[in-house]
Short mmCIF file of C-alpha atoms and ligand atoms in Angstrom, two decimals:
data_model
loop_
_atom_site.label_atom_id
_atom_site.label_comp_id
_atom_site.label_asym_id
_atom_site.label_seq_id
_atom_site.Cartn_x
_atom_site.Cartn_y
_atom_site.Cartn_z
CA UNK A 14 -26.93 -205.96 -165.29
CA UNK A 15 -30.19 -204.67 -163.82
CA UNK A 16 -32.92 -204.62 -166.49
CA UNK A 17 -34.02 -201.24 -165.12
CA UNK A 18 -32.03 -198.82 -167.23
CA UNK A 19 -31.25 -195.97 -164.81
CA UNK A 20 -27.73 -195.71 -163.39
CA UNK A 21 -26.78 -193.37 -160.56
CA UNK A 22 -23.78 -191.27 -161.67
CA UNK A 23 -21.83 -189.98 -158.67
CA UNK A 24 -20.37 -186.88 -160.31
CA UNK A 25 -22.88 -184.16 -159.44
CA UNK A 26 -23.89 -185.03 -155.89
CA UNK A 27 -25.39 -182.48 -153.48
CA UNK A 28 -22.82 -180.34 -151.65
CA UNK A 29 -22.59 -178.82 -148.19
CA UNK A 30 -20.61 -175.92 -149.68
CA UNK A 31 -21.85 -174.91 -153.15
CA UNK A 32 -18.43 -173.48 -153.98
CA UNK A 33 -16.46 -176.63 -153.22
CA UNK A 34 -17.25 -179.79 -155.20
CA UNK A 35 -15.24 -181.88 -152.70
CA UNK A 36 -17.69 -181.15 -149.88
CA UNK A 37 -20.38 -183.73 -150.55
CA UNK A 38 -23.55 -183.71 -148.49
CA UNK A 39 -23.53 -187.37 -147.37
CA UNK A 40 -26.85 -187.14 -145.56
CA UNK A 41 -28.83 -185.95 -148.58
CA UNK A 42 -26.84 -188.21 -150.94
CA UNK A 43 -27.66 -191.22 -148.72
CA UNK A 44 -31.34 -190.37 -148.76
CA UNK A 45 -31.20 -190.17 -152.56
CA UNK A 46 -29.44 -193.54 -152.69
CA UNK A 47 -32.11 -195.07 -150.43
CA UNK A 48 -34.91 -193.84 -152.65
CA UNK A 49 -33.15 -195.11 -155.78
CA UNK A 50 -32.44 -198.55 -154.28
CA UNK A 51 -35.93 -198.83 -152.83
CA UNK A 52 -37.34 -198.38 -156.36
CA UNK A 53 -35.39 -201.44 -157.56
CA UNK A 54 -32.36 -199.77 -159.17
CA UNK A 55 -28.79 -200.63 -158.15
CA UNK A 56 -26.15 -199.36 -160.63
CA UNK A 57 -23.58 -196.82 -159.32
CA UNK A 58 -20.94 -195.11 -161.46
CA UNK A 59 -17.89 -193.30 -160.09
CA UNK A 60 -14.34 -192.32 -161.09
CA UNK A 61 -11.25 -191.03 -159.31
CA UNK A 62 -11.43 -187.42 -160.59
CA UNK A 63 -15.13 -186.82 -159.88
CA UNK A 64 -15.86 -184.27 -157.15
CA UNK A 65 -12.19 -183.30 -156.95
CA UNK A 66 -11.30 -186.88 -155.92
CA UNK A 67 -14.12 -187.40 -153.39
CA UNK A 68 -16.73 -189.32 -155.38
CA UNK A 69 -15.31 -192.80 -154.62
CA UNK A 70 -15.32 -192.03 -150.88
CA UNK A 71 -18.92 -190.84 -151.15
CA UNK A 72 -19.81 -194.15 -152.80
CA UNK A 73 -18.20 -195.98 -149.86
CA UNK A 74 -20.00 -193.90 -147.24
CA UNK A 75 -23.43 -193.62 -148.86
CA UNK A 76 -23.71 -197.04 -150.53
CA UNK A 77 -21.02 -199.63 -149.72
CA UNK A 78 -21.15 -199.26 -145.93
CA UNK A 79 -24.94 -199.20 -145.92
CA UNK A 80 -25.98 -202.06 -148.23
CA UNK A 81 -24.89 -205.71 -148.72
CA UNK A 82 -22.25 -205.82 -151.46
CA UNK A 83 -24.28 -208.15 -153.68
CA UNK A 84 -27.29 -205.81 -153.70
CA UNK A 85 -25.68 -203.16 -155.94
CA UNK A 86 -23.05 -202.84 -158.67
CA UNK A 87 -20.09 -200.46 -158.91
CA UNK A 88 -18.54 -199.08 -162.06
CA UNK A 89 -15.16 -197.37 -161.65
CA UNK A 90 -12.61 -196.21 -164.22
CA UNK A 91 -8.94 -196.13 -165.12
CA UNK A 92 -8.31 -192.44 -165.74
CA UNK A 93 -5.41 -191.85 -168.10
CA UNK A 94 -4.84 -188.22 -167.29
CA UNK A 95 -4.05 -189.23 -163.69
CA UNK A 96 -1.36 -191.79 -164.49
CA UNK A 97 1.06 -192.22 -167.37
CA UNK A 98 3.34 -195.18 -166.58
CA UNK A 99 2.72 -198.94 -166.41
CA UNK A 100 4.18 -199.20 -162.90
CA UNK A 101 1.49 -196.83 -161.58
CA UNK A 102 -1.40 -199.10 -162.62
CA UNK A 103 -1.38 -201.44 -159.64
CA UNK A 104 -1.28 -198.68 -157.00
CA UNK A 105 -3.90 -196.63 -158.80
CA UNK A 106 -6.28 -199.58 -159.01
CA UNK A 107 -5.73 -200.77 -155.43
CA UNK A 108 -6.24 -197.24 -154.08
CA UNK A 109 -9.58 -197.12 -155.91
CA UNK A 110 -10.73 -200.38 -154.31
CA UNK A 111 -9.70 -198.99 -150.94
CA UNK A 112 -11.44 -195.63 -151.40
CA UNK A 113 -14.61 -197.42 -152.51
CA UNK A 114 -14.36 -199.87 -149.59
CA UNK A 115 -14.82 -202.89 -151.86
CA UNK A 116 -12.96 -206.05 -152.85
CA UNK A 117 -14.02 -205.89 -156.47
CA UNK A 118 -15.61 -203.74 -159.17
CA UNK A 119 -18.56 -205.09 -161.14
CA UNK A 120 -17.58 -202.99 -164.15
CA UNK A 121 -14.25 -201.30 -164.78
CA UNK A 122 -13.80 -198.95 -167.72
CA UNK A 123 -10.78 -197.44 -169.41
CA UNK A 124 -11.77 -193.83 -168.98
CA UNK A 125 -12.57 -191.35 -171.78
CA UNK A 126 -10.79 -193.34 -174.48
CA UNK A 127 -9.84 -191.58 -177.68
CA UNK A 128 -7.10 -191.98 -180.26
CA UNK A 129 -4.40 -190.57 -177.94
CA UNK A 130 -5.45 -192.56 -174.89
CA UNK A 131 -5.65 -195.71 -177.02
CA UNK A 132 -1.94 -195.35 -177.74
CA UNK A 133 -1.20 -194.53 -174.11
CA UNK A 134 -3.30 -197.48 -172.86
CA UNK A 135 -1.54 -199.91 -175.18
CA UNK A 136 1.90 -198.53 -174.31
CA UNK A 137 1.14 -198.89 -170.59
CA UNK A 138 -0.32 -202.38 -170.97
CA UNK A 139 -3.68 -201.20 -169.60
CA UNK A 140 -5.72 -203.67 -171.68
CA UNK A 141 -3.66 -206.59 -170.30
CA UNK A 142 -3.84 -205.11 -166.81
CA UNK A 143 -7.64 -205.04 -166.67
CA UNK A 144 -7.82 -208.58 -168.07
CA UNK A 145 -5.41 -209.72 -165.35
CA UNK A 146 -7.58 -208.06 -162.67
CA UNK A 147 -10.61 -209.75 -164.17
CA UNK A 148 -8.86 -213.14 -163.96
CA UNK A 149 -8.01 -212.36 -160.29
CA UNK A 150 -11.70 -211.71 -159.60
CA UNK A 151 -11.18 -208.02 -158.79
CA UNK A 152 -13.15 -206.93 -161.85
CA UNK A 153 -16.25 -208.71 -163.14
CA UNK A 154 -16.57 -206.99 -166.54
CA UNK A 155 -14.26 -204.71 -168.53
CA UNK A 156 -14.99 -201.98 -171.02
CA UNK A 157 -14.25 -198.37 -171.82
CA UNK A 158 -15.89 -194.99 -171.95
CA UNK A 159 -15.37 -193.16 -175.19
CA UNK A 160 -15.08 -189.67 -176.69
CA UNK A 161 -13.92 -189.76 -180.31
CA UNK A 162 -15.08 -190.63 -183.82
CA UNK A 163 -16.91 -193.83 -184.87
CA UNK A 164 -13.80 -194.77 -186.86
CA UNK A 165 -11.65 -194.74 -183.70
CA UNK A 166 -14.35 -196.69 -181.85
CA UNK A 167 -14.33 -199.29 -184.60
CA UNK A 168 -10.53 -199.48 -184.40
CA UNK A 169 -10.57 -200.06 -180.62
CA UNK A 170 -13.30 -202.70 -180.78
CA UNK A 171 -11.56 -204.49 -183.64
CA UNK A 172 -8.18 -204.49 -181.87
CA UNK A 173 -9.67 -205.29 -178.44
CA UNK A 174 -12.59 -207.69 -178.79
CA UNK A 175 -12.06 -208.59 -175.12
CA UNK A 176 -13.78 -205.33 -174.19
CA UNK A 177 -17.32 -206.24 -173.08
CA UNK A 178 -19.02 -202.83 -172.79
CA UNK A 179 -18.84 -199.36 -174.28
CA UNK A 180 -19.92 -196.17 -172.53
CA UNK A 181 -20.94 -193.45 -174.96
CA UNK A 182 -22.12 -189.87 -174.86
CA UNK A 183 -25.58 -190.28 -176.28
CA UNK A 184 -28.35 -187.68 -176.26
CA UNK A 185 -30.78 -186.23 -178.75
CA UNK A 186 -28.78 -183.02 -179.21
CA UNK A 187 -25.63 -184.97 -180.10
CA UNK A 188 -27.35 -187.76 -182.07
CA UNK A 189 -26.45 -186.20 -185.43
CA UNK A 190 -24.02 -183.56 -184.08
CA UNK A 191 -20.93 -183.89 -186.35
CA UNK A 192 -18.60 -183.17 -183.38
CA UNK A 193 -19.95 -186.04 -181.26
CA UNK A 194 -21.72 -188.42 -183.68
CA UNK A 195 -23.74 -190.26 -181.03
CA UNK A 196 -25.73 -192.14 -183.65
CA UNK A 197 -22.73 -193.45 -185.61
CA UNK A 198 -20.89 -194.41 -182.41
CA UNK A 199 -23.97 -196.22 -181.09
CA UNK A 200 -24.37 -198.10 -184.37
CA UNK A 201 -20.68 -199.07 -184.33
CA UNK A 202 -20.94 -200.49 -180.80
CA UNK A 203 -24.09 -202.42 -181.71
CA UNK A 204 -22.40 -203.82 -184.85
CA UNK A 205 -19.64 -205.19 -182.62
CA UNK A 206 -22.26 -206.73 -180.33
CA UNK A 207 -21.35 -204.57 -177.30
CA UNK A 208 -23.98 -203.32 -174.84
CA UNK A 209 -23.96 -199.52 -174.60
CA UNK A 210 -23.87 -197.56 -171.36
CA UNK A 211 -24.99 -193.98 -171.82
CA UNK A 212 -23.34 -190.97 -170.24
CA UNK A 213 -24.51 -187.37 -170.57
CA UNK A 214 -28.08 -188.22 -171.66
CA UNK A 215 -29.07 -184.70 -170.58
CA UNK A 216 -25.84 -183.19 -171.96
CA UNK A 217 -24.56 -182.06 -168.56
CA UNK A 218 -27.93 -180.48 -167.71
CA UNK A 219 -28.28 -178.46 -170.91
CA UNK A 220 -31.31 -180.50 -171.98
CA UNK A 221 -32.96 -180.02 -168.60
CA UNK A 222 -33.15 -176.24 -168.93
CA UNK A 223 -34.07 -175.53 -172.51
CA UNK A 224 -34.83 -172.21 -174.21
CA UNK A 225 -38.49 -171.30 -173.76
CA UNK A 226 -39.65 -172.12 -177.30
CA UNK A 227 -38.22 -175.64 -177.15
CA UNK A 228 -39.53 -176.27 -173.67
CA UNK A 229 -42.98 -175.19 -174.88
CA UNK A 230 -42.88 -177.91 -177.58
CA UNK A 231 -42.45 -180.59 -174.92
CA UNK A 232 -44.91 -179.04 -172.47
CA UNK A 233 -47.58 -178.90 -175.14
CA UNK A 234 -47.26 -182.63 -175.71
CA UNK A 235 -46.90 -183.71 -172.05
CA UNK A 236 -47.49 -180.86 -169.58
CA UNK A 237 -46.61 -182.99 -166.55
CA UNK A 238 -43.33 -184.41 -167.82
CA UNK A 239 -40.04 -182.64 -167.10
CA UNK A 240 -37.85 -181.55 -170.01
CA UNK A 241 -35.07 -183.82 -168.69
CA UNK A 242 -37.42 -186.82 -168.96
CA UNK A 243 -37.47 -186.52 -172.77
CA UNK A 244 -33.68 -186.72 -172.88
CA UNK A 245 -33.36 -189.70 -170.54
CA UNK A 246 -36.18 -191.57 -172.26
CA UNK A 247 -34.65 -190.86 -175.67
CA UNK A 248 -31.38 -192.49 -174.59
CA UNK A 249 -33.08 -195.46 -172.91
CA UNK A 250 -35.33 -196.12 -175.91
CA UNK A 251 -32.50 -197.57 -178.00
CA UNK A 252 -32.54 -201.37 -177.77
CA UNK A 253 -28.72 -201.60 -177.67
CA UNK A 254 -28.59 -199.36 -174.59
CA UNK A 255 -28.17 -201.35 -171.38
CA UNK A 256 -27.96 -198.48 -168.90
CA UNK A 257 -28.49 -194.72 -168.86
CA UNK A 258 -26.51 -192.77 -166.28
CA UNK A 259 -27.96 -189.77 -164.58
CA UNK A 260 -25.70 -187.55 -162.44
CA UNK A 261 -28.41 -186.85 -159.89
CA UNK A 262 -27.87 -183.73 -157.78
CA UNK A 263 -30.88 -183.53 -155.47
CA UNK A 264 -33.86 -185.61 -154.24
CA UNK A 265 -36.20 -183.89 -156.72
CA UNK A 266 -34.12 -185.15 -159.64
CA UNK A 267 -34.20 -188.67 -158.21
CA UNK A 268 -37.99 -188.54 -157.90
CA UNK A 269 -38.33 -187.14 -161.41
CA UNK A 270 -36.11 -189.86 -162.89
CA UNK A 271 -37.92 -192.61 -161.00
CA UNK A 272 -41.32 -191.34 -162.14
CA UNK A 273 -40.67 -192.40 -165.75
CA UNK A 274 -37.85 -194.96 -165.39
CA UNK A 275 -39.46 -197.22 -162.80
CA UNK A 276 -41.98 -198.41 -165.35
CA UNK A 277 -40.11 -197.34 -168.47
CA UNK A 278 -41.87 -196.95 -171.82
CA UNK A 279 -39.76 -196.23 -174.92
CA UNK A 280 -40.61 -193.10 -176.94
CA UNK A 281 -43.36 -193.63 -179.50
CA UNK A 282 -42.79 -192.69 -183.15
CA UNK A 283 -44.53 -189.34 -182.58
CA UNK A 284 -42.44 -188.62 -179.54
CA UNK A 285 -39.25 -189.52 -181.41
CA UNK A 286 -40.15 -186.99 -184.08
CA UNK A 287 -40.77 -184.28 -181.50
CA UNK A 288 -37.38 -184.92 -179.90
CA UNK A 289 -35.58 -184.69 -183.25
CA UNK A 290 -37.43 -181.45 -184.07
CA UNK A 291 -36.29 -180.06 -180.72
CA UNK A 292 -32.71 -181.11 -181.52
CA UNK A 293 -32.84 -179.27 -184.87
CA UNK A 294 -34.12 -176.11 -183.22
CA UNK A 295 -31.50 -176.34 -180.48
CA UNK A 296 -28.74 -176.78 -183.05
CA UNK A 297 -29.84 -173.55 -184.71
CA UNK A 298 -29.08 -171.64 -181.47
CA UNK A 299 -25.37 -171.10 -180.90
CA UNK A 300 -24.11 -172.57 -177.64
CA UNK A 301 -20.93 -173.97 -176.11
CA UNK A 302 -21.16 -177.77 -175.91
CA UNK A 303 -19.69 -177.95 -172.39
CA UNK A 304 -21.09 -180.81 -170.30
CA UNK A 305 -19.71 -179.45 -167.00
CA UNK A 306 -17.54 -182.53 -166.41
CA UNK A 307 -14.81 -180.27 -164.88
CA UNK A 308 -11.89 -182.31 -166.25
CA UNK A 309 -10.39 -179.00 -167.38
CA UNK A 310 -10.30 -177.15 -164.07
CA UNK A 311 -7.86 -178.94 -161.77
CA UNK A 312 -4.72 -178.22 -163.77
CA UNK A 313 -5.52 -174.65 -164.76
CA UNK A 314 -2.69 -172.52 -163.36
CA UNK A 315 -4.99 -169.49 -163.27
CA UNK A 316 -7.86 -171.26 -161.47
CA UNK A 317 -10.36 -170.22 -164.11
CA UNK A 318 -13.84 -171.70 -163.46
CA UNK A 319 -14.23 -172.68 -167.12
CA UNK A 320 -17.53 -174.64 -166.99
CA UNK A 321 -19.20 -171.97 -164.85
CA UNK A 322 -18.21 -169.31 -167.38
CA UNK A 323 -19.49 -171.41 -170.29
CA UNK A 324 -22.82 -171.92 -168.52
CA UNK A 325 -23.15 -168.14 -168.27
CA UNK A 326 -22.25 -167.74 -171.94
CA UNK A 327 -24.88 -170.31 -172.91
CA UNK A 328 -27.46 -168.60 -170.78
CA UNK A 329 -26.86 -165.37 -172.68
CA UNK A 330 -26.81 -166.99 -176.13
CA UNK A 331 -29.98 -169.02 -175.51
CA UNK A 332 -32.11 -166.49 -173.63
CA UNK A 333 -30.84 -163.23 -175.13
CA UNK A 334 -29.02 -160.04 -174.07
CA UNK A 335 -31.39 -159.49 -171.12
CA UNK A 336 -29.36 -162.21 -169.36
CA UNK A 337 -26.06 -160.33 -169.56
CA UNK A 338 -26.63 -158.31 -166.37
CA UNK A 339 -27.61 -161.23 -164.08
CA UNK A 340 -24.83 -163.38 -165.53
CA UNK A 341 -22.40 -160.53 -164.97
CA UNK A 342 -23.26 -160.61 -161.27
CA UNK A 343 -22.45 -164.32 -161.23
CA UNK A 344 -19.23 -163.65 -163.10
CA UNK A 345 -18.17 -161.07 -160.51
CA UNK A 346 -19.09 -163.45 -157.70
CA UNK A 347 -16.73 -166.09 -159.14
CA UNK A 348 -13.85 -163.73 -159.83
CA UNK A 349 -14.15 -161.19 -157.00
CA UNK A 350 -15.81 -163.03 -154.06
CA UNK A 351 -14.35 -166.48 -154.68
CA UNK A 352 -11.04 -165.16 -156.01
CA UNK A 353 -11.04 -167.40 -159.08
CA UNK A 354 -9.36 -166.47 -162.36
CA UNK A 355 -10.99 -164.16 -164.91
CA UNK A 356 -11.39 -165.29 -168.52
CA UNK A 357 -8.76 -162.76 -169.56
CA UNK A 358 -6.24 -164.28 -167.10
CA UNK A 359 -5.87 -167.27 -169.45
CA UNK A 360 -2.24 -167.72 -170.54
CA UNK A 361 -3.07 -170.14 -173.38
CA UNK A 362 -1.10 -173.03 -171.90
CA UNK A 363 -3.90 -175.31 -173.26
CA UNK A 364 -3.71 -177.83 -170.38
CA UNK A 365 -7.50 -177.58 -170.20
CA UNK A 366 -7.97 -178.34 -173.88
CA UNK A 367 -5.91 -181.52 -173.55
CA UNK A 368 -8.33 -182.80 -170.88
CA UNK A 369 -11.60 -181.74 -172.51
CA UNK A 370 -13.47 -184.84 -173.76
CA UNK A 371 -15.66 -182.60 -175.92
CA UNK A 372 -12.57 -181.19 -177.71
CA UNK A 373 -13.75 -177.64 -177.12
CA UNK A 374 -11.58 -174.69 -178.18
CA UNK A 375 -11.64 -173.47 -174.57
CA UNK A 376 -9.13 -170.65 -175.00
CA UNK A 377 -11.12 -169.24 -177.90
CA UNK A 378 -14.36 -169.38 -175.91
CA UNK A 379 -12.63 -167.69 -172.98
CA UNK A 380 -11.70 -164.79 -175.23
CA UNK A 381 -15.38 -164.44 -176.12
CA UNK A 382 -16.29 -164.72 -172.43
CA UNK A 383 -13.90 -161.89 -171.56
CA UNK A 384 -15.44 -159.77 -174.32
CA UNK A 385 -18.95 -160.22 -172.91
CA UNK A 386 -18.28 -160.03 -169.17
CA UNK A 387 -15.23 -157.83 -168.81
S1 SF4 B 403 -5.27 -172.42 -171.43
FE1 SF4 B 403 -6.06 -170.89 -170.02
S2 SF4 B 403 -7.89 -171.78 -169.16
FE2 SF4 B 403 -6.74 -173.45 -170.08
S3 SF4 B 403 -5.51 -174.29 -168.39
FE3 SF4 B 403 -4.23 -172.73 -169.43
S4 SF4 B 403 -4.63 -170.83 -168.33
FE4 SF4 B 403 -6.24 -172.27 -167.74
S1 SF4 B 404 -14.84 -177.32 -171.00
FE1 SF4 B 404 -14.64 -179.49 -171.57
S2 SF4 B 404 -13.50 -180.42 -169.85
FE2 SF4 B 404 -14.25 -178.43 -169.13
S3 SF4 B 404 -16.15 -178.88 -168.09
FE3 SF4 B 404 -16.67 -178.33 -170.22
S4 SF4 B 404 -16.74 -180.28 -171.32
FE4 SF4 B 404 -15.67 -180.68 -169.39
#
């Protein structure tokens, strides 16, 4: 794995139509890829559900067709909410290779593992399947991404020592968050001797646009550094972390990331303290811990734009009631102009909650959303 710890996550790419995540702007994305590669980085992360199913094709068009295969690495994933039976594994995997335009994956992860998916994966023979593909040379390294407690992580790593890597949600806001337990999960992976890949270092963008008082703490220390830089550097500073993914959305984000990751310096003791103080202050402000992954939206029968609504709710709770009016305009744009579901249209089928890796009580939050915006 590249010793430069910045991975390019292909889940928030630039779009040609801001209202349709499937319409990826290949031209801008290719320019971003060029800049990233030129700076000596080469790790790309995709998955079948990203961008409404279009991320793997974007990888093919913007990276695979434009660079020699041995100059970059691809991480793809076996997504359990897209298949449920053992006889679907082969087709699912082969279709991924085809969409990516590659003969092999450098890293292949069982996607968003938790207690339930562990049972499903074992029932389907997914652990044996990925080992078989590794033996065939179609996967170089196997692992899993993970959203559950440190106890479940320990259970998986004990039962499946063949897993070589673990991808964890790790950021300063979740480090001691009892719902995520980044620290305990990280320590568990390290105890088992597994390199850690980090997802959501900026918590789906939440740590890039902080409330003013927290942003001021960082700006006072380093006026030139972006707020996102503190989050990415925090994640990369842990010695057991092999790669930090950033879901880069525009060329400015690429440049910002490169400015501190090209010649990376871990956080000093002082800087660590500042980051933990910021985390404490952030925890004292109520917010919905939605990372914007969008796993919840595809199956919603009412087409409710859940992550967009939660972003508006967070904006109001972090910046105060003065944000209700502008957020209300956004709310009306989603529901009236785009014809998407209102929060009060929710029929409590809970399909969304089954897919949410953050285990959010989505239906409850939607009731609060309806109260504020309707
Ligand atoms: S519970 Fe509500 S928001 Fe969730 S999928 Fe069902 S209708 Fe959509
Ligand atoms: S509500 Fe959950 S599944 Fe939906 S975007 Fe947020 S974190 Fe992802």
